[in-house]
């Protein structure tokens, strides 16, 4: 019995897609493949997907959640169980808190250390691990956020933090899918954002296609068959 776990923030959770977001779209695809395999006796594919995206989560939040949340969904003593994680995190670490009374600025070195810790902890549970990058933002709408003017998102920080994730993944042999690089090249990327930060329905549709192809390219079907 294989498991596919999506870990991340509000974008992973599905904000603001009328069809539930890219992760839930992929969950539906995986469920359809599993249901088809069940009725096709010659097909042994089986995978149960979970979307564990939580709005507002940072890398540290995921580190804290690993010990409590994930063992409840796995049989850790079953060495034959495929436990696949796809982690999409980082945008909530990007934005500095510009208020005078407190600071939540995550420095680059701290972010890298936390990504390394997250990978190390995830690899203790998972049998296969992959990461995505971070979407570019529309700075005209989110620097600062209209609903929280202490928070400022810039594409310079997004690119820097995605590069950190990519470099750590390359060093540790973890598959990585960039979001920032292909999206920032699109003339229409701002039109794929609902509020300058989260994808709209079309944006989630594109992400679902990109990410599903990414996991297929990394032997997803073979691992769960």
Coordinates of C-alpha atoms in Angstrom, one line a residue:
X1 CA 0.0 0.0 0.0
X2 CA 1.7 3.2 -1.2
X3 CA 1.1 6.7 0.1
X4 CA 1.7 10.0 -1.5
X5 CA 1.9 13.0 0.8
X6 CA 1.8 16.6 -0.2
X7 CA 3.3 18.9 2.4
X8 CA 3.2 22.7 2.2
X9 CA 1.4 26.0 2.8
X10 CA -1.8 27.7 1.6
X11 CA -0.8 27.2 -2.1
X12 CA -0.6 23.4 -1.5
X13 CA -3.8 23.5 0.5
X14 CA -5.5 25.0 -2.6
X15 CA -6.0 28.7 -2.1
X16 CA -7.8 30.1 -4.2
X17 CA -8.8 27.4 -6.7
X18 CA -12.5 26.6 -7.2
X19 CA -11.5 23.0 -7.8
X20 CA -9.4 22.6 -4.6
X21 CA -5.9 23.4 -5.8
X22 CA -3.1 21.7 -7.6
X23 CA -2.5 19.1 -4.9
X24 CA -6.1 18.0 -4.7
X25 CA -6.2 17.9 -8.5
X26 CA -3.3 15.5 -8.4
X27 CA -4.9 13.5 -5.6
X28 CA -7.9 13.0 -7.9
X29 CA -5.7 11.8 -10.7
X30 CA -4.0 9.3 -8.4
X31 CA -7.3 8.1 -7.0
X32 CA -8.6 7.6 -10.5
X33 CA -5.4 5.5 -11.4
X34 CA -5.8 3.4 -8.3
X35 CA -9.6 2.8 -8.9
X36 CA -8.8 1.8 -12.5
X37 CA -6.1 -0.6 -11.3
X38 CA -8.5 -2.1 -8.8
X39 CA -10.9 -3.1 -11.5
X40 CA -8.1 -4.0 -14.0
X41 CA -6.7 -7.2 -12.5
X42 CA -3.6 -7.0 -14.6
X43 CA -2.6 -3.6 -13.2
X44 CA -1.1 -3.6 -9.7
X45 CA -0.9 0.2 -9.2
X46 CA -2.0 1.4 -5.7
X47 CA -1.4 4.7 -4.1
X48 CA -3.4 6.6 -1.5
X49 CA -2.7 10.4 -1.6
X50 CA -3.0 13.0 1.2
X51 CA -3.0 16.8 0.9
X52 CA -1.4 18.1 4.1
X53 CA -1.0 21.7 3.0
X54 CA -1.7 24.2 5.9
X55 CA -2.2 27.9 5.4
X56 CA 0.6 30.0 6.8
X57 CA 3.1 27.2 7.2
X58 CA 6.8 27.9 7.2
X59 CA 9.7 25.4 6.9
X60 CA 9.9 25.3 10.7
X61 CA 6.2 24.5 10.9
X62 CA 6.7 21.4 8.6
X63 CA 9.7 20.3 10.7
X64 CA 7.5 20.5 13.8
X65 CA 4.6 18.6 12.1
X66 CA 6.7 15.7 10.9
X67 CA 7.0 13.9 14.2
X68 CA 3.3 14.1 15.1
X69 CA 1.2 14.1 11.9
X70 CA 2.9 11.7 9.5
X71 CA 3.4 8.6 11.7
X72 CA -0.3 8.5 12.1
X73 CA -0.7 7.9 8.4
X74 CA 2.0 5.3 7.9
X75 CA 2.9 1.8 9.1
X76 CA 6.5 2.6 9.9
X77 CA 7.3 -1.0 10.6
X78 CA 6.2 -2.0 7.1
X79 CA 9.4 -2.0 5.1
X80 CA 7.5 -2.7 1.9
X81 CA 5.3 0.4 2.2
X82 CA 6.1 3.2 -0.3
X83 CA 6.0 6.6 1.5
X84 CA 6.4 9.4 -1.0
X85 CA 6.6 13.1 0.0
X86 CA 6.4 16.1 -2.3
X87 CA 7.2 19.2 -0.3
X88 CA 6.3 22.7 -1.5
X89 CA 7.2 25.3 1.0
X90 CA 9.0 28.6 1.5
X91 CA 6.8 31.6 0.5
X92 CA 6.0 32.3 4.2
X93 CA 9.7 32.4 5.0
X94 CA 10.3 34.9 2.2
X95 CA 8.3 37.8 3.6
X96 CA 10.1 39.9 6.3
X97 CA 7.9 41.4 9.1
X98 CA 8.6 45.2 8.7
X99 CA 6.9 46.2 12.0
X100 CA 8.9 48.2 14.5
X101 CA 8.0 46.0 17.5
X102 CA 9.0 42.6 16.3
X103 CA 11.0 40.9 13.5
X104 CA 10.3 37.6 11.8
X105 CA 12.9 38.0 9.1
X106 CA 14.3 34.6 8.1
X107 CA 17.9 35.0 7.0
X108 CA 19.3 33.0 4.1
X109 CA 21.7 30.9 6.2
X110 CA 18.9 30.1 8.7
X111 CA 16.6 29.1 5.8
X112 CA 19.2 26.8 4.3
X113 CA 19.8 25.1 7.7
X114 CA 16.0 24.6 8.1
X115 CA 15.7 23.1 4.6
X116 CA 18.5 20.7 5.4
X117 CA 16.8 19.7 8.7
X118 CA 13.5 19.2 7.0
X119 CA 15.1 17.0 4.4
X120 CA 16.9 15.0 7.0
X121 CA 13.8 14.4 9.1
X122 CA 11.6 13.6 6.1
X123 CA 14.1 11.0 4.8
X124 CA 13.8 9.2 8.1
X125 CA 10.1 8.5 7.3
X126 CA 9.8 8.7 3.5
X127 CA 11.0 6.2 0.8
X128 CA 11.1 8.9 -1.8
X129 CA 11.3 12.7 -1.4
X130 CA 11.0 15.6 -3.8
X131 CA 10.7 19.4 -3.5
X132 CA 9.2 22.2 -5.6
X133 CA 10.3 25.8 -5.7
X134 CA 8.4 29.0 -4.9
X135 CA 6.1 30.9 -7.2
X136 CA 6.9 34.5 -8.2
X137 CA 4.6 37.2 -6.9
X138 CA 3.0 40.3 -8.2
X139 CA 4.9 43.0 -6.2
X140 CA 2.3 45.7 -7.1
X141 CA -0.2 43.7 -5.0
X142 CA 1.9 42.2 -2.2
X143 CA 4.7 44.6 -1.3
X144 CA 3.2 45.1 1.2
X145 CA 0.3 42.8 1.6
X146 CA -3.0 44.7 1.6
X147 CA -4.4 42.6 4.5
X148 CA -1.2 42.9 6.6
X149 CA 1.1 45.8 5.7
X150 CA 3.8 44.6 8.0
X151 CA 4.5 41.8 5.5
X152 CA 6.4 42.5 2.2
X153 CA 7.0 40.0 -0.6
X154 CA 9.5 40.6 -3.3
X155 CA 10.6 38.5 -6.3
X156 CA 14.2 39.1 -5.4
X157 CA 13.7 37.3 -2.1
X158 CA 11.5 34.6 -3.8
X159 CA 14.3 33.9 -6.3
X160 CA 17.0 33.8 -3.6
X161 CA 15.0 31.4 -1.4
X162 CA 14.1 29.1 -4.3
X163 CA 17.8 29.0 -5.3
X164 CA 18.6 27.9 -1.8
X165 CA 16.1 25.0 -1.9
X166 CA 17.4 24.0 -5.4
X167 CA 21.0 24.0 -4.3
X168 CA 20.4 22.0 -1.2
X169 CA 18.4 19.5 -3.1
X170 CA 21.2 19.2 -5.7
X171 CA 23.8 18.6 -3.0
X172 CA 21.6 15.9 -1.3
X173 CA 20.3 14.2 -4.5
X174 CA 16.7 15.2 -3.9
X175 CA 14.6 15.8 -7.1
X176 CA 13.6 19.4 -7.5
X177 CA 11.0 21.2 -9.7
X178 CA 11.5 25.0 -10.1
X179 CA 8.4 27.2 -10.0
X180 CA 10.0 30.6 -10.1
X181 CA 12.1 30.2 -13.3
X182 CA 9.4 29.0 -15.7
X183 CA 6.7 31.2 -14.3
X184 CA 8.7 34.5 -14.2
X185 CA 9.4 34.0 -18.0
X186 CA 5.7 33.9 -18.7
X187 CA 4.2 37.2 -19.9
X188 CA 0.9 36.3 -18.3
X189 CA 2.1 35.0 -14.9
X190 CA 0.5 37.8 -13.0
X191 CA -2.8 36.9 -14.6
X192 CA -2.4 33.4 -13.1
X193 CA -2.4 34.8 -9.6
X194 CA -5.6 35.4 -7.6
X195 CA -4.3 38.1 -5.3
X196 CA -0.7 38.5 -6.3
X197 CA 0.4 35.7 -4.0
X198 CA -1.8 32.6 -4.5
X199 CA -2.6 31.0 -7.9
X200 CA -6.1 31.4 -9.3
X201 CA -8.0 28.4 -10.8
X202 CA -6.0 28.6 -14.1
X203 CA -2.7 28.9 -12.2
X204 CA -3.5 25.8 -10.1
X205 CA -4.5 23.9 -13.3
X206 CA -1.0 24.7 -14.8
X207 CA 0.8 23.8 -11.6
X208 CA -1.1 20.4 -11.4
X209 CA 0.0 19.6 -14.9
X210 CA 3.6 20.5 -14.3
X211 CA 3.9 18.7 -10.9
X212 CA 2.1 15.6 -12.1
X213 CA 4.4 15.3 -15.1
X214 CA 7.3 15.9 -12.7
X215 CA 6.4 12.9 -10.5
X216 CA 5.6 10.7 -13.5
X217 CA 9.1 11.5 -14.9
X218 CA 10.6 10.3 -11.6
X219 CA 9.1 6.8 -11.8
X220 CA 6.0 7.4 -9.7
X221 CA 3.9 4.7 -11.4
X222 CA 6.7 2.2 -11.2
X223 CA 7.2 2.8 -7.5
X224 CA 3.6 2.2 -6.7
X225 CA 3.0 -0.9 -8.9

